[in-house]
PDB file of C-alpha atoms in Angstrom:
ATOM      1  CA  UNK A 886       0.000   0.000   0.000  1.00 80.00           C
ATOM      2  CA  UNK A 887       1.339   3.420  -0.912  1.00 93.00           C
ATOM      3  CA  UNK A 888       0.779   6.835   0.643  1.00 95.00           C
ATOM      4  CA  UNK A 889       1.185  10.344  -0.661  1.00 98.00           C
ATOM      5  CA  UNK A 890       4.816  11.404  -1.070  1.00 98.00           C
ATOM      6  CA  UNK A 891       3.747  15.025  -0.620  1.00 98.00           C
ATOM      7  CA  UNK A 892       1.978  14.471   2.699  1.00 98.00           C
ATOM      8  CA  UNK A 893       5.069  12.667   4.018  1.00 98.00           C
ATOM      9  CA  UNK A 894       7.354  15.468   2.840  1.00 98.00           C
ATOM     10  CA  UNK A 895       5.067  18.134   4.316  1.00 98.00           C
ATOM     11  CA  UNK A 896       5.086  16.382   7.702  1.00 98.00           C
ATOM     12  CA  UNK A 897       8.877  16.233   7.772  1.00 98.00           C
ATOM     13  CA  UNK A 898       9.223  19.834   6.620  1.00 98.00           C
ATOM     14  CA  UNK A 899       6.762  21.091   9.248  1.00 98.00           C
ATOM     15  CA  UNK A 900       8.407  19.356  12.198  1.00 98.00           C
ATOM     16  CA  UNK A 901       9.927  21.760  14.712  1.00 97.00           C
ATOM     17  CA  UNK A 902      11.705  18.976  16.623  1.00 97.00           C
ATOM     18  CA  UNK A 903      15.209  18.335  15.340  1.00 97.00           C
ATOM     19  CA  UNK A 904      15.377  14.613  16.061  1.00 97.00           C
ATOM     20  CA  UNK A 905      11.867  14.052  14.700  1.00 98.00           C
ATOM     21  CA  UNK A 906      12.741  15.860  11.445  1.00 98.00           C
ATOM     22  CA  UNK A 907      15.827  13.666  11.074  1.00 98.00           C
ATOM     23  CA  UNK A 908      13.776  10.510  11.728  1.00 98.00           C
ATOM     24  CA  UNK A 909      11.006  11.513   9.319  1.00 98.00           C
ATOM     25  CA  UNK A 910      13.555  12.350   6.608  1.00 98.00           C
ATOM     26  CA  UNK A 911      15.197   8.943   7.032  1.00 98.00           C
ATOM     27  CA  UNK A 912      11.778   7.252   6.892  1.00 98.00           C
ATOM     28  CA  UNK A 913      10.887   9.042   3.642  1.00 98.00           C
ATOM     29  CA  UNK A 914      14.149   7.889   2.042  1.00 98.00           C
ATOM     30  CA  UNK A 915      13.528   4.294   3.168  1.00 98.00           C
ATOM     31  CA  UNK A 916       9.877   4.282   2.101  1.00 98.00           C
ATOM     32  CA  UNK A 917      10.783   5.768  -1.262  1.00 98.00           C
ATOM     33  CA  UNK A 918      13.312   3.015  -1.870  1.00 98.00           C
ATOM     34  CA  UNK A 919      10.675   0.453  -0.871  1.00 98.00           C
ATOM     35  CA  UNK A 920       8.146   1.891  -3.346  1.00 97.00           C
ATOM     36  CA  UNK A 921       5.733   2.977  -0.599  1.00 98.00           C
ATOM     37  CA  UNK A 922       5.367   6.637  -1.647  1.00 98.00           C
ATOM     38  CA  UNK A 923       3.146   7.808  -4.508  1.00 98.00           C
ATOM     39  CA  UNK A 924       4.834  10.656  -6.411  1.00 97.00           C
ATOM     40  CA  UNK A 925       1.806  11.052  -8.718  1.00 97.00           C
ATOM     41  CA  UNK A 926      -0.611  11.643  -5.849  1.00 95.00           C
ATOM     42  CA  UNK A 927      -2.748  14.774  -6.326  1.00 95.00           C
ATOM     43  CA  UNK A 928      -3.530  15.450  -2.658  1.00 93.00           C
ATOM     44  CA  UNK A 929      -3.047  19.174  -1.952  1.00 93.00           C
ATOM     45  CA  UNK A 930      -0.696  20.012   0.907  1.00 96.00           C
ATOM     46  CA  UNK A 931       0.148  23.135   2.856  1.00 96.00           C
ATOM     47  CA  UNK A 932       3.891  23.576   3.149  1.00 97.00           C
ATOM     48  CA  UNK A 933       5.251  25.193   6.294  1.00 97.00           C
ATOM     49  CA  UNK A 934       8.893  25.087   7.306  1.00 96.00           C
ATOM     50  CA  UNK A 935       9.115  24.086  10.960  1.00 95.00           C
ATOM     51  CA  UNK A 936      11.630  26.222  12.860  1.00 92.00           C
ATOM     52  CA  UNK A 937      13.079  24.809  16.109  1.00 95.00           C
ATOM     53  CA  UNK A 938      13.010  27.005  19.239  1.00 94.00           C
ATOM     54  CA  UNK A 939      16.784  27.222  18.975  1.00 95.00           C
ATOM     55  CA  UNK A 940      18.961  28.536  17.418  1.00 94.00           C
ATOM     56  CA  UNK A 941      17.867  32.149  17.573  1.00 92.00           C
ATOM     57  CA  UNK A 942      17.671  33.461  14.008  1.00 89.00           C
ATOM     58  CA  UNK A 943      19.203  36.899  13.428  1.00 87.00           C
ATOM     59  CA  UNK A 944      20.161  38.954  10.353  1.00 81.00           C
ATOM     60  CA  UNK A 945      23.401  37.711   8.702  1.00 76.00           C
ATOM     61  CA  UNK A 946      25.265  40.884   9.705  1.00 74.00           C
ATOM     62  CA  UNK A 947      24.525  40.096  13.376  1.00 73.00           C
ATOM     63  CA  UNK A 948      26.249  36.697  13.265  1.00 75.00           C
ATOM     64  CA  UNK A 949      29.831  37.378  14.393  1.00 71.00           C
ATOM     65  CA  UNK A 950      32.884  36.181  12.499  1.00 72.00           C
ATOM     66  CA  UNK A 951      34.049  32.806  13.757  1.00 75.00           C
ATOM     67  CA  UNK A 952      37.754  32.064  14.157  1.00 79.00           C
ATOM     68  CA  UNK A 953      38.684  28.413  14.789  1.00 84.00           C
ATOM     69  CA  UNK A 954      41.777  29.401  16.787  1.00 84.00           C
ATOM     70  CA  UNK A 955      39.950  28.987  20.122  1.00 89.00           C
ATOM     71  CA  UNK A 956      37.615  26.109  21.096  1.00 89.00           C
ATOM     72  CA  UNK A 957      34.717  28.573  21.405  1.00 91.00           C
ATOM     73  CA  UNK A 958      35.435  30.049  17.977  1.00 92.00           C
ATOM     74  CA  UNK A 959      35.698  26.582  16.481  1.00 94.00           C
ATOM     75  CA  UNK A 960      32.365  25.601  18.046  1.00 95.00           C
ATOM     76  CA  UNK A 961      30.737  28.729  16.593  1.00 94.00           C
ATOM     77  CA  UNK A 962      32.174  27.964  13.159  1.00 95.00           C
ATOM     78  CA  UNK A 963      30.958  24.352  13.228  1.00 96.00           C
ATOM     79  CA  UNK A 964      27.573  25.534  14.500  1.00 96.00           C
ATOM     80  CA  UNK A 965      27.262  27.883  11.522  1.00 94.00           C
ATOM     81  CA  UNK A 966      28.004  25.033   9.111  1.00 96.00           C
ATOM     82  CA  UNK A 967      25.622  22.709  10.971  1.00 97.00           C
ATOM     83  CA  UNK A 968      22.906  25.327  10.585  1.00 96.00           C
ATOM     84  CA  UNK A 969      23.520  25.447   6.835  1.00 95.00           C
ATOM     85  CA  UNK A 970      23.183  21.654   6.683  1.00 97.00           C
ATOM     86  CA  UNK A 971      20.002  21.711   8.786  1.00 97.00           C
ATOM     87  CA  UNK A 972      18.573  24.366   6.470  1.00 96.00           C
ATOM     88  CA  UNK A 973      19.591  22.202   3.519  1.00 96.00           C
ATOM     89  CA  UNK A 974      17.431  19.341   4.844  1.00 98.00           C
ATOM     90  CA  UNK A 975      14.420  21.654   4.738  1.00 97.00           C
ATOM     91  CA  UNK A 976      15.388  22.944   1.307  1.00 97.00           C
ATOM     92  CA  UNK A 977      15.622  19.474  -0.213  1.00 98.00           C
ATOM     93  CA  UNK A 978      12.306  18.446   1.367  1.00 98.00           C
ATOM     94  CA  UNK A 979      10.698  21.594  -0.015  1.00 98.00           C
ATOM     95  CA  UNK A 980      12.240  21.107  -3.483  1.00 98.00           C
ATOM     96  CA  UNK A 981      10.504  17.737  -3.648  1.00 98.00           C
ATOM     97  CA  UNK A 982       7.240  18.726  -1.959  1.00 98.00           C
ATOM     98  CA  UNK A 983       6.498  22.044  -3.645  1.00 98.00           C
ATOM     99  CA  UNK A 984       6.858  21.357  -7.350  1.00 98.00           C
ATOM    100  CA  UNK A 985       4.444  18.869  -8.880  1.00 97.00           C
ATOM    101  CA  UNK A 986       4.584  17.511 -12.404  1.00 96.00           C
ATOM    102  CA  UNK A 987       8.317  16.878 -12.557  1.00 98.00           C
ATOM    103  CA  UNK A 988       9.782  13.523 -13.691  1.00 98.00           C
ATOM    104  CA  UNK A 989      10.002  10.764 -11.100  1.00 98.00           C
ATOM    105  CA  UNK A 990      13.799  11.092 -11.050  1.00 98.00           C
ATOM    106  CA  UNK A 991      13.457  14.660  -9.768  1.00 98.00           C
ATOM    107  CA  UNK A 992      11.761  13.438  -6.582  1.00 98.00           C
ATOM    108  CA  UNK A 993      14.225  10.590  -6.198  1.00 98.00           C
ATOM    109  CA  UNK A 994      17.123  13.034  -6.438  1.00 98.00           C
ATOM    110  CA  UNK A 995      15.899  15.480  -3.785  1.00 98.00           C
ATOM    111  CA  UNK A 996      14.742  12.776  -1.385  1.00 98.00           C
ATOM    112  CA  UNK A 997      18.267  11.381  -1.586  1.00 98.00           C
ATOM    113  CA  UNK A 998      19.747  14.826  -1.013  1.00 98.00           C
ATOM    114  CA  UNK A 999      17.557  15.383   2.065  1.00 98.00           C
ATOM    115  CA  UNK A1000      18.854  12.139   3.572  1.00 98.00           C
ATOM    116  CA  UNK A1001      22.473  13.089   2.846  1.00 98.00           C
ATOM    117  CA  UNK A1002      21.998  16.567   4.336  1.00 98.00           C
ATOM    118  CA  UNK A1003      20.599  14.939   7.471  1.00 98.00           C
ATOM    119  CA  UNK A1004      23.739  12.777   7.641  1.00 98.00           C
ATOM    120  CA  UNK A1005      25.952  15.855   7.262  1.00 98.00           C
ATOM    121  CA  UNK A1006      24.062  17.630  10.025  1.00 98.00           C
ATOM    122  CA  UNK A1007      24.458  14.626  12.327  1.00 98.00           C
ATOM    123  CA  UNK A1008      28.225  14.455  11.704  1.00 98.00           C
ATOM    124  CA  UNK A1009      28.630  18.156  12.497  1.00 98.00           C
ATOM    125  CA  UNK A1010      26.427  17.902  15.563  1.00 98.00           C
ATOM    126  CA  UNK A1011      28.659  15.114  16.859  1.00 97.00           C
ATOM    127  CA  UNK A1012      31.723  17.330  16.356  1.00 97.00           C
ATOM    128  CA  UNK A1013      29.971  20.178  18.193  1.00 96.00           C
ATOM    129  CA  UNK A1014      29.238  17.890  21.126  1.00 97.00           C
ATOM    130  CA  UNK A1015      32.912  16.973  21.448  1.00 95.00           C
ATOM    131  CA  UNK A1016      33.489  20.703  22.059  1.00 94.00           C
ATOM    132  CA  UNK A1017      30.837  20.825  24.785  1.00 96.00           C
ATOM    133  CA  UNK A1018      28.112  22.412  22.665  1.00 96.00           C
ATOM    134  CA  UNK A1019      25.034  21.413  20.686  1.00 97.00           C
ATOM    135  CA  UNK A1020      23.054  22.752  17.775  1.00 97.00           C
ATOM    136  CA  UNK A1021      21.060  25.732  18.977  1.00 96.00           C
ATOM    137  CA  UNK A1022      23.691  27.081  21.372  1.00 96.00           C
ATOM    138  CA  UNK A1023      24.601  30.038  19.126  1.00 94.00           C
ATOM    139  CA  UNK A1024      22.614  32.448  16.928  1.00 93.00           C
ATOM    140  CA  UNK A1025      22.274  31.675  13.207  1.00 93.00           C
ATOM    141  CA  UNK A1026      20.778  33.331  10.141  1.00 86.00           C
ATOM    142  CA  UNK A1027      18.034  32.297   7.717  1.00 80.00           C
ATOM    143  CA  UNK A1028      19.533  33.432   4.412  1.00 78.00           C
ATOM    144  CA  UNK A1029      19.108  30.097   2.649  1.00 81.00           C
ATOM    145  CA  UNK A1030      15.435  29.795   3.530  1.00 87.00           C
ATOM    146  CA  UNK A1031      14.756  33.390   2.509  1.00 89.00           C
ATOM    147  CA  UNK A1032      15.890  32.515  -1.008  1.00 92.00           C
ATOM    148  CA  UNK A1033      13.643  29.444  -0.949  1.00 93.00           C
ATOM    149  CA  UNK A1034      10.680  31.701  -0.211  1.00 94.00           C
ATOM    150  CA  UNK A1035      11.632  34.079  -3.015  1.00 94.00           C
ATOM    151  CA  UNK A1036      11.731  31.201  -5.519  1.00 96.00           C
ATOM    152  CA  UNK A1037       8.680  29.265  -4.299  1.00 97.00           C
ATOM    153  CA  UNK A1038       6.706  30.242  -7.408  1.00 97.00           C
ATOM    154  CA  UNK A1039       9.003  28.624 -10.005  1.00 98.00           C
ATOM    155  CA  UNK A1040      11.044  25.428  -9.935  1.00 98.00           C
ATOM    156  CA  UNK A1041      13.445  26.807 -12.562  1.00 98.00           C
ATOM    157  CA  UNK A1042      14.286  29.807 -10.393  1.00 98.00           C
ATOM    158  CA  UNK A1043      14.546  27.535  -7.339  1.00 98.00           C
ATOM    159  CA  UNK A1044      17.075  25.248  -9.036  1.00 98.00           C
ATOM    160  CA  UNK A1045      19.052  28.243 -10.277  1.00 98.00           C
ATOM    161  CA  UNK A1046      19.204  30.282  -7.101  1.00 97.00           C
ATOM    162  CA  UNK A1047      19.348  27.684  -4.333  1.00 97.00           C
ATOM    163  CA  UNK A1048      21.460  24.661  -5.359  1.00 97.00           C
ATOM    164  CA  UNK A1049      23.154  26.276  -8.351  1.00 97.00           C
ATOM    165  CA  UNK A1050      23.895  29.592  -6.632  1.00 96.00           C
ATOM    166  CA  UNK A1051      23.824  29.443  -2.845  1.00 95.00           C
ATOM    167  CA  UNK A1052      24.932  25.839  -2.405  1.00 96.00           C
ATOM    168  CA  UNK A1053      27.625  26.321  -5.052  1.00 96.00           C
ATOM    169  CA  UNK A1054      28.993  29.152  -2.905  1.00 95.00           C
ATOM    170  CA  UNK A1055      29.558  26.466  -0.274  1.00 95.00           C
ATOM    171  CA  UNK A1056      31.877  24.668  -2.696  1.00 97.00           C
ATOM    172  CA  UNK A1057      33.977  27.835  -2.813  1.00 96.00           C
ATOM    173  CA  UNK A1058      33.906  28.439   0.946  1.00 95.00           C
ATOM    174  CA  UNK A1059      34.767  24.943   2.161  1.00 96.00           C
ATOM    175  CA  UNK A1060      38.484  24.557   1.256  1.00 96.00           C
ATOM    176  CA  UNK A1061      39.531  27.782   3.075  1.00 95.00           C
ATOM    177  CA  UNK A1062      37.525  26.686   6.133  1.00 95.00           C
ATOM    178  CA  UNK A1063      39.223  23.298   6.052  1.00 96.00           C
ATOM    179  CA  UNK A1064      42.613  24.998   5.925  1.00 96.00           C
ATOM    180  CA  UNK A1065      41.774  27.081   8.987  1.00 94.00           C
ATOM    181  CA  UNK A1066      40.570  24.012  10.876  1.00 96.00           C
ATOM    182  CA  UNK A1067      43.746  22.125   9.982  1.00 96.00           C
ATOM    183  CA  UNK A1068      45.865  25.061  11.168  1.00 94.00           C
ATOM    184  CA  UNK A1069      43.947  25.013  14.458  1.00 93.00           C
ATOM    185  CA  UNK A1070      44.664  21.276  14.828  1.00 94.00           C
ATOM    186  CA  UNK A1071      41.059  20.151  14.317  1.00 95.00           C
ATOM    187  CA  UNK A1072      41.768  17.495  11.720  1.00 96.00           C
ATOM    188  CA  UNK A1073      38.629  15.505  12.584  1.00 96.00           C
ATOM    189  CA  UNK A1074      36.328  18.392  11.644  1.00 96.00           C
ATOM    190  CA  UNK A1075      38.291  18.996   8.442  1.00 97.00           C
ATOM    191  CA  UNK A1076      37.731  15.338   7.496  1.00 97.00           C
ATOM    192  CA  UNK A1077      33.978  15.733   8.079  1.00 97.00           C
ATOM    193  CA  UNK A1078      34.070  18.625   5.619  1.00 98.00           C
ATOM    194  CA  UNK A1079      35.772  16.294   3.111  1.00 97.00           C
ATOM    195  CA  UNK A1080      32.617  14.151   3.193  1.00 98.00           C
ATOM    196  CA  UNK A1081      30.330  17.165   2.937  1.00 98.00           C
ATOM    197  CA  UNK A1082      32.270  18.728   0.049  1.00 98.00           C
ATOM    198  CA  UNK A1083      32.194  15.464  -1.909  1.00 97.00           C
ATOM    199  CA  UNK A1084      28.433  15.142  -1.487  1.00 98.00           C
ATOM    200  CA  UNK A1085      27.735  18.833  -2.087  1.00 98.00           C
ATOM    201  CA  UNK A1086      29.389  18.665  -5.496  1.00 98.00           C
ATOM    202  CA  UNK A1087      26.762  16.057  -6.346  1.00 98.00           C
ATOM    203  CA  UNK A1088      23.955  18.199  -4.875  1.00 98.00           C
ATOM    204  CA  UNK A1089      24.978  21.267  -6.866  1.00 98.00           C
ATOM    205  CA  UNK A1090      25.235  18.982  -9.879  1.00 98.00           C
ATOM    206  CA  UNK A1091      21.617  17.929  -9.413  1.00 98.00           C
ATOM    207  CA  UNK A1092      20.588  21.566  -9.293  1.00 98.00           C
ATOM    208  CA  UNK A1093      22.526  22.122 -12.495  1.00 98.00           C
ATOM    209  CA  UNK A1094      20.948  19.074 -14.138  1.00 98.00           C
ATOM    210  CA  UNK A1095      17.376  20.095 -13.365  1.00 98.00           C
ATOM    211  CA  UNK A1096      18.007  23.763 -14.161  1.00 98.00           C
ATOM    212  CA  UNK A1097      19.311  22.811 -17.605  1.00 98.00           C
ATOM    213  CA  UNK A1098      16.426  20.352 -18.077  1.00 98.00           C
ATOM    214  CA  UNK A1099      13.903  23.111 -17.342  1.00 98.00           C
ATOM    215  CA  UNK A1100      15.705  25.617 -19.557  1.00 98.00           C
ATOM    216  CA  UNK A1101      15.592  23.094 -22.398  1.00 98.00           C
ATOM    217  CA  UNK A1102      11.854  22.595 -21.894  1.00 98.00           C
ATOM    218  CA  UNK A1103      11.277  26.366 -21.963  1.00 98.00           C
ATOM    219  CA  UNK A1104      13.711  26.962 -24.835  1.00 98.00           C
ATOM    220  CA  UNK A1105      15.993  29.148 -22.725  1.00 98.00           C
ATOM    221  CA  UNK A1106      19.782  29.442 -22.869  1.00 98.00           C
ATOM    222  CA  UNK A1107      20.866  28.108 -19.442  1.00 97.00           C
ATOM    223  CA  UNK A1108      23.958  30.171 -18.731  1.00 96.00           C
ATOM    224  CA  UNK A1109      22.472  33.422 -20.006  1.00 96.00           C
ATOM    225  CA  UNK A1110      19.285  32.731 -18.024  1.00 97.00           C
ATOM    226  CA  UNK A1111      21.305  32.071 -14.879  1.00 97.00           C
ATOM    227  CA  UNK A1112      23.129  35.409 -15.147  1.00 95.00           C
ATOM    228  CA  UNK A1113      19.824  37.171 -15.799  1.00 95.00           C
ATOM    229  CA  UNK A1114      18.345  35.664 -12.624  1.00 96.00           C
ATOM    230  CA  UNK A1115      21.376  36.751 -10.590  1.00 94.00           C
ATOM    231  CA  UNK A1116      20.807  40.331 -11.706  1.00 93.00           C
ATOM    232  CA  UNK A1117      17.018  40.165 -11.363  1.00 94.00           C
ATOM    233  CA  UNK A1118      17.197  38.954  -7.765  1.00 92.00           C
ATOM    234  CA  UNK A1119      20.286  41.010  -6.852  1.00 90.00           C
ATOM    235  CA  UNK A1120      21.729  37.705  -5.717  1.00 90.00           C
ATOM    236  CA  UNK A1121      25.171  37.226  -4.151  1.00 87.00           C
ATOM    237  CA  UNK A1122      27.975  36.403  -6.546  1.00 84.00           C
ATOM    238  CA  UNK A1123      30.323  33.401  -6.261  1.00 84.00           C
ATOM    239  CA  UNK A1124      32.900  33.533  -3.498  1.00 85.00           C
ATOM    240  CA  UNK A1125      36.356  34.176  -4.895  1.00 87.00           C
ATOM    241  CA  UNK A1126      38.571  32.431  -5.473  1.00 91.00           C
ATOM    242  CA  UNK A1127      36.044  29.997  -6.873  1.00 94.00           C
ATOM    243  CA  UNK A1128      36.564  26.289  -6.362  1.00 96.00           C
ATOM    244  CA  UNK A1129      36.853  25.718 -10.091  1.00 96.00           C
ATOM    245  CA  UNK A1130      37.444  21.974  -9.981  1.00 97.00           C
ATOM    246  CA  UNK A1131      34.364  21.421  -7.798  1.00 98.00           C
ATOM    247  CA  UNK A1132      32.203  23.713  -9.920  1.00 98.00           C
ATOM    248  CA  UNK A1133      33.313  22.019 -13.133  1.00 98.00           C
ATOM    249  CA  UNK A1134      32.506  18.634 -11.602  1.00 98.00           C
ATOM    250  CA  UNK A1135      29.042  19.987 -10.685  1.00 98.00           C
ATOM    251  CA  UNK A1136      28.260  20.994 -14.277  1.00 97.00           C
ATOM    252  CA  UNK A1137      29.492  24.561 -14.706  1.00 97.00           C
ATOM    253  CA  UNK A1138      31.549  25.251 -17.827  1.00 96.00           C
ATOM    254  CA  UNK A1139      34.837  27.145 -17.925  1.00 96.00           C
ATOM    255  CA  UNK A1140      33.203  29.806 -20.094  1.00 96.00           C
ATOM    256  CA  UNK A1141      30.446  30.301 -17.532  1.00 96.00           C
ATOM    257  CA  UNK A1142      32.907  30.568 -14.655  1.00 96.00           C
ATOM    258  CA  UNK A1143      34.774  33.275 -16.567  1.00 95.00           C
ATOM    259  CA  UNK A1144      31.485  35.115 -17.195  1.00 93.00           C
ATOM    260  CA  UNK A1145      30.522  34.895 -13.522  1.00 92.00           C
ATOM    261  CA  UNK A1146      33.853  36.383 -12.520  1.00 90.00           C
ATOM    262  CA  UNK A1147      33.170  39.338 -14.818  1.00 88.00           C
ATOM    263  CA  UNK A1148      29.779  39.819 -13.101  1.00 82.00           C
ATOM    264  CA  UNK A1149      31.418  39.786  -9.687  1.00 66.00           C
TER     265      UNK A1149
END
């Protein structure tokens, strides 16, 4: 017997309890693999992103810079990354729940991403706990989810501006963070970021794949459309220096990377 994929996704997205969201996300991935979720179900759902009581969400400018030199600074840095991964669980759930009428593979891809983001969050939470802290101990910002709200009307814009833009910025940011962690002697956290970087290349690649698929369906030039959306939404540009090898592996072309640098 199958049940609605979209009701299951909506339940997981709406959960305000961290451990329950993780458990529901894992259950969706398992049920999907077992063929228990109907991706063609037409049941309407109301999508609400459940926000835990902690961490306190503040504007990005109010989140202080985090140096890994001290244990407290390292905990704050890992907390910031954990918050990005927790937000990414919600994003992947919403990608799959919000946009009907996509191919079955689209839902399979984002269900898989949600499960991997939950794994990343768990790894980072374990590292935080070794430093005497837990997720929610420090303020965080909601920049990723704000972009999800701005693109809720169009799956093409969502693929462009969340995985292909904001998550791709994470590919650029990760190697310098790893270097700082290594310099501070936290090799274990740097190795966790190895896992996350490897998987995030794949996640950005899925955003690229579906963005190009949608551009093809709408007879749009992908790279030109992407640059237009950056300007239209006054979106942040890539972090420089860009992680060119990771971006190329995720589907960007060398010509596009050069054009993005000119925009910067």
